[in-house]
Amino acid sequence: METSQPAAHVLDAAIALAPDNAGGPGHYLGHTSPAYANMVGPFGGTIAATLQNAIMLHPEKLGDPLSLTVHYAAPIADGQFEVQARALRTNRTTQHWVVELRQQGQVAAFATAVTAIRRDTWGATDASFPLAPPPSSVAQAPAHPRAAWTGRYDMRFIAGGMGPDQSDASGHPSETRLWIRDQPPRPLDFPALASICDAFFPRIFLRRASWTPASTVALTTYFHADAAQLAAQGDAPLLAVARGQHYGKGFFDQNAEIWSAGGVMLAASHQVVYFKE
């Protein structure tokens, strides 16, 4: 008796890469997903996840992801793209990578990354675990009509909101705190975590309480968890917080923290964003 295979999770389908043997090792073909469409082009988080996935699939990968810096060099059009991942240098415990995403023969996005073999050492967290009620006590926000990708996450806002119409001026003027996980629920892994680190609208939307044309220029994510910690997280909600820091001369930066419900910092990110007036 034949049994049907379960359908791939929508995120897995969006970041799927097929080996392109003609291009050699580390060369893949992918396709943008309408499920993760943004206001213009694809959601940047899934682009980061796709580039991270290329490293995860590479047969030469050493250890777990440590850092990922994505440069969004040009608009990414809906449709097919090529990805090339290559290790520039492999040391005893670290490995340094470059990953390129190309369309029409031109680089549209690229990343530098580090993977590493982690050792058991002393550890501490200086950052404070954000105050938050349990996720079950916070209502799930509806998807935003301007961005299809927001429907792919279960978002439960504690402070701030998704856009300028949901800002909270009682605290930090650009801060958002929320519980978040993939929708439908999916066990957490490194590509999914890379995507969630970008799951915040530009902070200028809240800071100025208005829709402002903006796009990420570069996004760096630091993975503080190893594969075992992500496996232990499963598909439970994550506590996420983002804040803007400085705005001016057409650019601003914002940072984010991703925590487990048990108070473990899983990742931190920092990005610089272009805005237009």
PDB file of C-alpha atoms in Angstrom:
ATOM      1  CA  MET A   1       0.000   0.000   0.000  1.00  0.00           C
ATOM      2  CA  GLU A   2       1.417   3.355  -1.011  1.00  0.00           C
ATOM      3  CA  THR A   3       1.481   6.226   1.465  1.00  0.00           C
ATOM      4  CA  SER A   4       1.683   9.862   0.474  1.00  0.00           C
ATOM      5  CA  GLN A   5       4.568  11.964   1.713  1.00  0.00           C
ATOM      6  CA  PRO A   6       3.653  14.938   3.915  1.00  0.00           C
ATOM      7  CA  ALA A   7       3.745  18.266   2.126  1.00  0.00           C
ATOM      8  CA  ALA A   8       6.811  20.397   2.788  1.00  0.00           C
ATOM      9  CA  HIS A   9       6.361  23.240   5.247  1.00  0.00           C
ATOM     10  CA  VAL A  10       5.801  26.531   3.444  1.00  0.00           C
ATOM     11  CA  LEU A  11       9.166  27.845   4.708  1.00  0.00           C
ATOM     12  CA  ASP A  12      11.025  24.744   3.537  1.00  0.00           C
ATOM     13  CA  ALA A  13       9.414  25.134   0.120  1.00  0.00           C
ATOM     14  CA  ALA A  14      10.377  28.819   0.000  1.00  0.00           C
ATOM     15  CA  ILE A  15      14.071  28.245   0.778  1.00  0.00           C
ATOM     16  CA  ALA A  16      14.441  24.958  -1.103  1.00  0.00           C
ATOM     17  CA  LEU A  17      17.572  24.657  -3.230  1.00  0.00           C
ATOM     18  CA  ALA A  18      18.159  22.085  -5.947  1.00  0.00           C
ATOM     19  CA  PRO A  19      21.774  21.082  -6.680  1.00  0.00           C
ATOM     20  CA  ASP A  20      22.955  22.289 -10.075  1.00  0.00           C
ATOM     21  CA  ASN A  21      25.632  19.794 -11.042  1.00  0.00           C
ATOM     22  CA  ALA A  22      26.604  21.841 -14.068  1.00  0.00           C
ATOM     23  CA  GLY A  23      27.704  24.628 -11.739  1.00  0.00           C
ATOM     24  CA  GLY A  24      29.882  22.425  -9.551  1.00  0.00           C
ATOM     25  CA  PRO A  25      29.885  21.874  -5.775  1.00  0.00           C
ATOM     26  CA  GLY A  26      27.850  24.363  -3.769  1.00  0.00           C
ATOM     27  CA  HIS A  27      25.871  25.585  -6.786  1.00  0.00           C
ATOM     28  CA  TYR A  28      22.088  25.515  -6.436  1.00  0.00           C
ATOM     29  CA  LEU A  29      18.903  26.727  -8.089  1.00  0.00           C
ATOM     30  CA  GLY A  30      16.046  28.300  -6.147  1.00  0.00           C
ATOM     31  CA  HIS A  31      12.829  30.228  -6.686  1.00  0.00           C
ATOM     32  CA  THR A  32      11.095  33.034  -4.818  1.00  0.00           C
ATOM     33  CA  SER A  33       7.839  32.203  -3.031  1.00  0.00           C
ATOM     34  CA  PRO A  34       4.624  34.261  -3.225  1.00  0.00           C
ATOM     35  CA  ALA A  35       3.856  33.069   0.321  1.00  0.00           C
ATOM     36  CA  TYR A  36       6.717  35.294   1.543  1.00  0.00           C
ATOM     37  CA  ALA A  37       6.144  38.295  -0.689  1.00  0.00           C
ATOM     38  CA  ASN A  38       6.914  41.693   0.846  1.00  0.00           C
ATOM     39  CA  MET A  39       5.652  45.137  -0.075  1.00  0.00           C
ATOM     40  CA  VAL A  40       8.296  45.139  -2.824  1.00  0.00           C
ATOM     41  CA  GLY A  41       9.972  41.863  -3.791  1.00  0.00           C
ATOM     42  CA  PRO A  42      10.483  38.900  -1.457  1.00  0.00           C
ATOM     43  CA  PHE A  43      10.744  39.102   2.341  1.00  0.00           C
ATOM     44  CA  GLY A  44      14.404  39.653   3.236  1.00  0.00           C
ATOM     45  CA  GLY A  45      14.246  37.077   5.992  1.00  0.00           C
ATOM     46  CA  THR A  46      13.662  34.251   3.548  1.00  0.00           C
ATOM     47  CA  ILE A  47      16.546  35.487   1.410  1.00  0.00           C
ATOM     48  CA  ALA A  48      18.782  35.267   4.495  1.00  0.00           C
ATOM     49  CA  ALA A  49      17.357  31.809   5.244  1.00  0.00           C
ATOM     50  CA  THR A  50      18.014  30.683   1.670  1.00  0.00           C
ATOM     51  CA  LEU A  51      21.655  31.766   1.802  1.00  0.00           C
ATOM     52  CA  GLN A  52      22.051  30.070   5.173  1.00  0.00           C
ATOM     53  CA  ASN A  53      20.415  26.942   3.746  1.00  0.00           C
ATOM     54  CA  ALA A  54      23.029  26.820   0.976  1.00  0.00           C
ATOM     55  CA  ILE A  55      25.716  26.502   3.649  1.00  0.00           C
ATOM     56  CA  MET A  56      23.732  23.903   5.585  1.00  0.00           C
ATOM     57  CA  LEU A  57      23.451  21.782   2.432  1.00  0.00           C
ATOM     58  CA  HIS A  58      27.125  22.059   1.488  1.00  0.00           C
ATOM     59  CA  PRO A  59      29.004  18.765   1.969  1.00  0.00           C
ATOM     60  CA  GLU A  60      32.082  20.591   3.302  1.00  0.00           C
ATOM     61  CA  LYS A  61      30.287  22.428   6.137  1.00  0.00           C
ATOM     62  CA  LEU A  62      32.123  22.420   9.474  1.00  0.00           C
ATOM     63  CA  GLY A  63      30.167  22.799  12.720  1.00  0.00           C
ATOM     64  CA  ASP A  64      27.130  25.030  13.304  1.00  0.00           C
ATOM     65  CA  PRO A  65      26.412  28.564  12.067  1.00  0.00           C
ATOM     66  CA  LEU A  66      28.041  31.290  14.161  1.00  0.00           C
ATOM     67  CA  SER A  67      27.348  34.430  12.136  1.00  0.00           C
ATOM     68  CA  LEU A  68      25.640  35.451   8.903  1.00  0.00           C
ATOM     69  CA  THR A  69      25.904  38.861   7.220  1.00  0.00           C
ATOM     70  CA  VAL A  70      23.601  39.375   4.244  1.00  0.00           C
ATOM     71  CA  HIS A  71      24.064  42.275   1.821  1.00  0.00           C
ATOM     72  CA  TYR A  72      20.968  43.098  -0.212  1.00  0.00           C
ATOM     73  CA  ALA A  73      22.780  44.480  -3.232  1.00  0.00           C
ATOM     74  CA  ALA A  74      19.885  44.896  -5.675  1.00  0.00           C
ATOM     75  CA  PRO A  75      16.138  44.300  -5.955  1.00  0.00           C
ATOM     76  CA  ILE A  76      15.305  40.592  -6.215  1.00  0.00           C
ATOM     77  CA  ALA A  77      12.701  39.818  -8.845  1.00  0.00           C
ATOM     78  CA  ASP A  78      10.068  37.139  -8.506  1.00  0.00           C
ATOM     79  CA  GLY A  79      11.253  33.964 -10.189  1.00  0.00           C
ATOM     80  CA  GLN A  80      14.284  31.714 -10.377  1.00  0.00           C
ATOM     81  CA  PHE A  81      17.738  32.497  -9.033  1.00  0.00           C
ATOM     82  CA  GLU A  82      21.126  30.813  -8.666  1.00  0.00           C
ATOM     83  CA  VAL A  83      23.036  30.407  -5.405  1.00  0.00           C
ATOM     84  CA  GLN A  84      26.735  29.648  -5.083  1.00  0.00           C
ATOM     85  CA  ALA A  85      28.230  28.778  -1.667  1.00  0.00           C
ATOM     86  CA  ARG A  86      31.946  28.276  -1.138  1.00  0.00           C
ATOM     87  CA  ALA A  87      34.200  27.951   1.876  1.00  0.00           C
ATOM     88  CA  LEU A  88      37.021  30.498   1.671  1.00  0.00           C
ATOM     89  CA  ARG A  89      39.020  29.059   4.551  1.00  0.00           C
ATOM     90  CA  THR A  90      38.684  26.180   6.983  1.00  0.00           C
ATOM     91  CA  ASN A  91      40.524  26.278  10.285  1.00  0.00           C
ATOM     92  CA  ARG A  92      40.516  23.816  13.153  1.00  0.00           C
ATOM     93  CA  THR A  93      37.260  25.097  14.669  1.00  0.00           C
ATOM     94  CA  THR A  94      35.987  27.807  12.295  1.00  0.00           C
ATOM     95  CA  GLN A  95      35.061  27.969   8.636  1.00  0.00           C
ATOM     96  CA  HIS A  96      34.555  31.152   6.600  1.00  0.00           C
ATOM     97  CA  TRP A  97      32.044  31.337   3.755  1.00  0.00           C
ATOM     98  CA  VAL A  98      30.853  33.471   0.860  1.00  0.00           C
ATOM     99  CA  VAL A  99      27.413  32.855  -0.645  1.00  0.00           C
ATOM    100  CA  GLU A 100      26.070  34.676  -3.720  1.00  0.00           C
ATOM    101  CA  LEU A 101      22.523  34.891  -5.063  1.00  0.00           C
ATOM    102  CA  ARG A 102      22.393  35.787  -8.760  1.00  0.00           C
ATOM    103  CA  GLN A 103      19.645  36.716 -11.191  1.00  0.00           C
ATOM    104  CA  GLN A 104      20.198  37.502 -14.866  1.00  0.00           C
ATOM    105  CA  GLY A 105      23.931  36.970 -14.357  1.00  0.00           C
ATOM    106  CA  GLN A 106      24.169  39.723 -11.714  1.00  0.00           C
ATOM    107  CA  VAL A 107      24.614  39.492  -7.941  1.00  0.00           C
ATOM    108  CA  ALA A 108      21.374  40.524  -6.228  1.00  0.00           C
ATOM    109  CA  ALA A 109      22.361  39.483  -2.692  1.00  0.00           C
ATOM    110  CA  PHE A 110      25.399  37.952  -1.070  1.00  0.00           C
ATOM    111  CA  ALA A 111      26.489  36.842   2.363  1.00  0.00           C
ATOM    112  CA  THR A 112      29.618  36.274   4.367  1.00  0.00           C
ATOM    113  CA  ALA A 113      29.259  33.700   7.107  1.00  0.00           C
ATOM    114  CA  VAL A 114      31.133  31.735   9.739  1.00  0.00           C
ATOM    115  CA  THR A 115      30.416  28.229  10.966  1.00  0.00           C
ATOM    116  CA  ALA A 116      32.189  26.801  13.989  1.00  0.00           C
ATOM    117  CA  ILE A 117      32.647  23.807  16.232  1.00  0.00           C
ATOM    118  CA  ARG A 118      31.496  24.981  19.643  1.00  0.00           C
ATOM    119  CA  ARG A 119      33.180  23.926  22.886  1.00  0.00           C
ATOM    120  CA  ASP A 120      31.832  23.720  26.424  1.00  0.00           C
ATOM    121  CA  THR A 121      33.156  26.835  28.196  1.00  0.00           C
ATOM    122  CA  TRP A 122      32.155  29.410  30.796  1.00  0.00           C
ATOM    123  CA  GLY A 123      29.157  31.434  29.657  1.00  0.00           C
ATOM    124  CA  ALA A 124      27.039  34.406  30.751  1.00  0.00           C
ATOM    125  CA  THR A 125      24.368  36.712  29.321  1.00  0.00           C
ATOM    126  CA  ASP A 126      24.610  40.425  30.077  1.00  0.00           C
ATOM    127  CA  ALA A 127      21.446  41.298  28.174  1.00  0.00           C
ATOM    128  CA  SER A 128      18.225  41.279  30.208  1.00  0.00           C
ATOM    129  CA  PHE A 129      15.427  38.868  29.400  1.00  0.00           C
ATOM    130  CA  PRO A 130      12.492  41.030  28.205  1.00  0.00           C
ATOM    131  CA  LEU A 131       9.396  41.262  30.359  1.00  0.00           C
ATOM    132  CA  ALA A 132       6.532  39.390  28.747  1.00  0.00           C
ATOM    133  CA  PRO A 133       3.283  37.671  29.662  1.00  0.00           C
ATOM    134  CA  PRO A 134       2.864  34.055  28.508  1.00  0.00           C
ATOM    135  CA  PRO A 135       2.115  33.746  24.780  1.00  0.00           C
ATOM    136  CA  SER A 136      -1.252  32.096  25.436  1.00  0.00           C
ATOM    137  CA  SER A 137      -2.446  35.308  27.098  1.00  0.00           C
ATOM    138  CA  VAL A 138      -1.636  37.516  24.089  1.00  0.00           C
ATOM    139  CA  ALA A 139      -3.922  37.653  21.061  1.00  0.00           C
ATOM    140  CA  GLN A 140      -2.532  36.614  17.677  1.00  0.00           C
ATOM    141  CA  ALA A 141      -2.233  39.553  15.294  1.00  0.00           C
ATOM    142  CA  PRO A 142      -3.802  39.277  11.840  1.00  0.00           C
ATOM    143  CA  ALA A 143      -1.550  39.263   8.791  1.00  0.00           C
ATOM    144  CA  HIS A 144      -0.818  42.699   7.397  1.00  0.00           C
ATOM    145  CA  PRO A 145      -2.425  43.255   3.975  1.00  0.00           C
ATOM    146  CA  ARG A 146       0.664  45.028   2.664  1.00  0.00           C
ATOM    147  CA  ALA A 147       3.001  42.086   3.282  1.00  0.00           C
ATOM    148  CA  ALA A 148       2.028  38.477   2.563  1.00  0.00           C
ATOM    149  CA  TRP A 149       4.964  37.138   4.616  1.00  0.00           C
ATOM    150  CA  THR A 150       3.344  38.291   7.861  1.00  0.00           C
ATOM    151  CA  GLY A 151       0.740  35.558   7.370  1.00  0.00           C
ATOM    152  CA  ARG A 152       3.514  32.981   7.633  1.00  0.00           C
ATOM    153  CA  TYR A 153       4.153  33.860  11.283  1.00  0.00           C
ATOM    154  CA  ASP A 154       2.103  33.594  14.456  1.00  0.00           C
ATOM    155  CA  MET A 155       2.784  37.044  15.934  1.00  0.00           C
ATOM    156  CA  ARG A 156       1.545  38.090  19.368  1.00  0.00           C
ATOM    157  CA  PHE A 157       2.515  41.696  20.112  1.00  0.00           C
ATOM    158  CA  ILE A 158       3.258  42.783  23.672  1.00  0.00           C
ATOM    159  CA  ALA A 159       4.570  46.281  22.920  1.00  0.00           C
ATOM    160  CA  GLY A 160       4.853  48.213  19.706  1.00  0.00           C
ATOM    161  CA  GLY A 161       3.257  46.653  16.684  1.00  0.00           C
ATOM    162  CA  MET A 162       3.652  45.558  13.130  1.00  0.00           C
ATOM    163  CA  GLY A 163       3.343  48.954  11.503  1.00  0.00           C
ATOM    164  CA  PRO A 164       2.850  52.666  12.278  1.00  0.00           C
ATOM    165  CA  ASP A 165      -0.867  52.188  12.925  1.00  0.00           C
ATOM    166  CA  GLN A 166      -0.020  49.887  15.851  1.00  0.00           C
ATOM    167  CA  SER A 167       2.804  51.775  17.571  1.00  0.00           C
ATOM    168  CA  ASP A 168       3.040  52.076  21.338  1.00  0.00           C
ATOM    169  CA  ALA A 169       4.417  55.452  22.431  1.00  0.00           C
ATOM    170  CA  SER A 170       4.284  54.600  26.142  1.00  0.00           C
ATOM    171  CA  GLY A 171       7.786  53.085  26.152  1.00  0.00           C
ATOM    172  CA  HIS A 172      10.723  53.051  23.751  1.00  0.00           C
ATOM    173  CA  PRO A 173       9.382  54.869  20.660  1.00  0.00           C
ATOM    174  CA  SER A 174      10.667  52.272  18.206  1.00  0.00           C
ATOM    175  CA  GLU A 175      10.554  49.102  20.321  1.00  0.00           C
ATOM    176  CA  THR A 176       8.533  46.039  19.407  1.00  0.00           C
ATOM    177  CA  ARG A 177       8.203  43.037  21.706  1.00  0.00           C
ATOM    178  CA  LEU A 178       6.323  39.957  20.608  1.00  0.00           C
ATOM    179  CA  TRP A 179       5.988  36.206  20.743  1.00  0.00           C
ATOM    180  CA  ILE A 180       6.640  34.710  17.318  1.00  0.00           C
ATOM    181  CA  ARG A 181       6.881  31.353  15.581  1.00  0.00           C
ATOM    182  CA  ASP A 182       6.390  29.961  12.108  1.00  0.00           C
ATOM    183  CA  GLN A 183       2.832  29.539  10.883  1.00  0.00           C
ATOM    184  CA  PRO A 184       2.001  26.681  10.724  1.00  0.00           C
ATOM    185  CA  PRO A 185       4.327  25.693  13.590  1.00  0.00           C
ATOM    186  CA  ARG A 186       7.673  24.260  12.503  1.00  0.00           C
ATOM    187  CA  PRO A 187      10.662  22.996  14.534  1.00  0.00           C
ATOM    188  CA  LEU A 188      13.275  25.728  14.795  1.00  0.00           C
ATOM    189  CA  ASP A 189      16.532  25.403  12.849  1.00  0.00           C
ATOM    190  CA  PHE A 190      19.201  27.829  11.684  1.00  0.00           C
ATOM    191  CA  PRO A 191      17.538  28.970   8.425  1.00  0.00           C
ATOM    192  CA  ALA A 192      14.238  29.568  10.252  1.00  0.00           C
ATOM    193  CA  LEU A 193      16.044  31.501  13.000  1.00  0.00           C
ATOM    194  CA  ALA A 194      17.856  33.614  10.392  1.00  0.00           C
ATOM    195  CA  SER A 195      14.500  34.485   8.856  1.00  0.00           C
ATOM    196  CA  ILE A 196      12.853  35.351  12.180  1.00  0.00           C
ATOM    197  CA  CYS A 197      15.713  37.767  12.956  1.00  0.00           C
ATOM    198  CA  ASP A 198      14.372  39.918  10.098  1.00  0.00           C
ATOM    199  CA  ALA A 199      10.676  39.551  10.996  1.00  0.00           C
ATOM    200  CA  PHE A 200      10.248  43.175  12.061  1.00  0.00           C
ATOM    201  CA  PHE A 201       9.020  46.054   9.942  1.00  0.00           C
ATOM    202  CA  PRO A 202      11.592  48.894   9.676  1.00  0.00           C
ATOM    203  CA  ARG A 203      11.776  50.738  12.988  1.00  0.00           C
ATOM    204  CA  ILE A 204      11.272  54.065  11.248  1.00  0.00           C
ATOM    205  CA  PHE A 205       7.646  53.030  10.671  1.00  0.00           C
ATOM    206  CA  LEU A 206       7.068  53.153  14.426  1.00  0.00           C
ATOM    207  CA  ARG A 207       9.498  55.958  15.228  1.00  0.00           C
ATOM    208  CA  ARG A 208       7.750  58.375  12.869  1.00  0.00           C
ATOM    209  CA  ALA A 209       4.337  56.685  12.963  1.00  0.00           C
ATOM    210  CA  SER A 210       4.128  56.710   9.173  1.00  0.00           C
ATOM    211  CA  TRP A 211       4.805  54.479   6.198  1.00  0.00           C
ATOM    212  CA  THR A 212       8.240  55.374   4.828  1.00  0.00           C
ATOM    213  CA  PRO A 213       9.918  53.761   1.803  1.00  0.00           C
ATOM    214  CA  ALA A 214      12.726  51.692   3.322  1.00  0.00           C
ATOM    215  CA  SER A 215      14.822  48.626   2.564  1.00  0.00           C
ATOM    216  CA  THR A 216      17.511  46.658   4.408  1.00  0.00           C
ATOM    217  CA  VAL A 217      21.026  47.183   3.086  1.00  0.00           C
ATOM    218  CA  ALA A 218      22.882  44.721   5.319  1.00  0.00           C
ATOM    219  CA  LEU A 219      21.779  42.352   8.086  1.00  0.00           C
ATOM    220  CA  THR A 220      24.102  40.538  10.484  1.00  0.00           C
ATOM    221  CA  THR A 221      22.859  37.711  12.690  1.00  0.00           C
ATOM    222  CA  TYR A 222      24.865  36.143  15.510  1.00  0.00           C
ATOM    223  CA  PHE A 223      23.738  32.652  16.428  1.00  0.00           C
ATOM    224  CA  HIS A 224      24.249  32.053  20.155  1.00  0.00           C
ATOM    225  CA  ALA A 225      22.567  28.628  20.168  1.00  0.00           C
ATOM    226  CA  ASP A 226      23.931  25.383  18.807  1.00  0.00           C
ATOM    227  CA  ALA A 227      21.964  22.718  16.969  1.00  0.00           C
ATOM    228  CA  ALA A 228      21.060  20.866  20.171  1.00  0.00           C
ATOM    229  CA  GLN A 229      19.561  24.010  21.739  1.00  0.00           C
ATOM    230  CA  LEU A 230      17.495  24.683  18.622  1.00  0.00           C
ATOM    231  CA  ALA A 231      16.274  21.092  18.604  1.00  0.00           C
ATOM    232  CA  ALA A 232      15.207  21.477  22.242  1.00  0.00           C
ATOM    233  CA  GLN A 233      13.247  24.608  21.303  1.00  0.00           C
ATOM    234  CA  GLY A 234      11.071  22.626  18.912  1.00  0.00           C
ATOM    235  CA  ASP A 235       8.182  24.711  17.556  1.00  0.00           C
ATOM    236  CA  ALA A 236       7.536  26.670  20.766  1.00  0.00           C
ATOM    237  CA  PRO A 237       7.055  30.460  20.518  1.00  0.00           C
ATOM    238  CA  LEU A 238      10.105  32.718  20.670  1.00  0.00           C
ATOM    239  CA  LEU A 239      10.275  36.040  22.475  1.00  0.00           C
ATOM    240  CA  ALA A 240      11.591  38.707  20.095  1.00  0.00           C
ATOM    241  CA  VAL A 241      12.436  42.356  20.648  1.00  0.00           C
ATOM    242  CA  ALA A 242      13.649  45.000  18.183  1.00  0.00           C
ATOM    243  CA  ARG A 243      14.654  48.638  18.589  1.00  0.00           C
ATOM    244  CA  GLY A 244      15.951  51.407  16.372  1.00  0.00           C
ATOM    245  CA  GLN A 245      19.094  53.271  17.392  1.00  0.00           C
ATOM    246  CA  HIS A 246      19.996  56.194  15.114  1.00  0.00           C
ATOM    247  CA  TYR A 247      18.295  57.769  12.098  1.00  0.00           C
ATOM    248  CA  GLY A 248      19.693  60.309   9.669  1.00  0.00           C
ATOM    249  CA  LYS A 249      21.048  61.143   6.228  1.00  0.00           C
ATOM    250  CA  GLY A 250      18.972  58.435   4.580  1.00  0.00           C
ATOM    251  CA  PHE A 251      19.935  55.473   6.780  1.00  0.00           C
ATOM    252  CA  PHE A 252      19.222  54.047  10.220  1.00  0.00           C
ATOM    253  CA  ASP A 253      20.162  50.961  12.205  1.00  0.00           C
ATOM    254  CA  GLN A 254      18.096  48.606  14.309  1.00  0.00           C
ATOM    255  CA  ASN A 255      18.924  45.622  16.491  1.00  0.00           C
ATOM    256  CA  ALA A 256      16.983  42.563  17.602  1.00  0.00           C
ATOM    257  CA  GLU A 257      17.169  39.804  20.191  1.00  0.00           C
ATOM    258  CA  ILE A 258      15.558  36.364  19.969  1.00  0.00           C
ATOM    259  CA  TRP A 259      14.961  34.446  23.214  1.00  0.00           C
ATOM    260  CA  SER A 260      13.509  31.127  24.248  1.00  0.00           C
ATOM    261  CA  ALA A 261      10.630  31.201  26.711  1.00  0.00           C
ATOM    262  CA  GLY A 262      13.072  29.867  29.289  1.00  0.00           C
ATOM    263  CA  GLY A 263      15.277  32.966  29.062  1.00  0.00           C
ATOM    264  CA  VAL A 264      18.029  31.676  26.760  1.00  0.00           C
ATOM    265  CA  MET A 265      19.236  34.139  24.130  1.00  0.00           C
ATOM    266  CA  LEU A 266      19.260  32.175  20.873  1.00  0.00           C
ATOM    267  CA  ALA A 267      20.337  34.931  18.460  1.00  0.00           C
ATOM    268  CA  ALA A 268      21.002  38.651  18.133  1.00  0.00           C
ATOM    269  CA  SER A 269      20.977  40.716  14.969  1.00  0.00           C
ATOM    270  CA  HIS A 270      21.863  44.172  13.716  1.00  0.00           C
ATOM    271  CA  GLN A 271      20.938  45.757  10.425  1.00  0.00           C
ATOM    272  CA  VAL A 272      21.343  49.022   8.553  1.00  0.00           C
ATOM    273  CA  VAL A 273      18.366  50.254   6.547  1.00  0.00           C
ATOM    274  CA  TYR A 274      17.947  52.797   3.757  1.00  0.00           C
ATOM    275  CA  PHE A 275      14.974  55.179   3.880  1.00  0.00           C
ATOM    276  CA  LYS A 276      13.637  57.725   1.430  1.00  0.00           C
ATOM    277  CA  GLU A 277      11.842  60.997   1.971  1.00  0.00           C
TER     278      GLU A 277
END
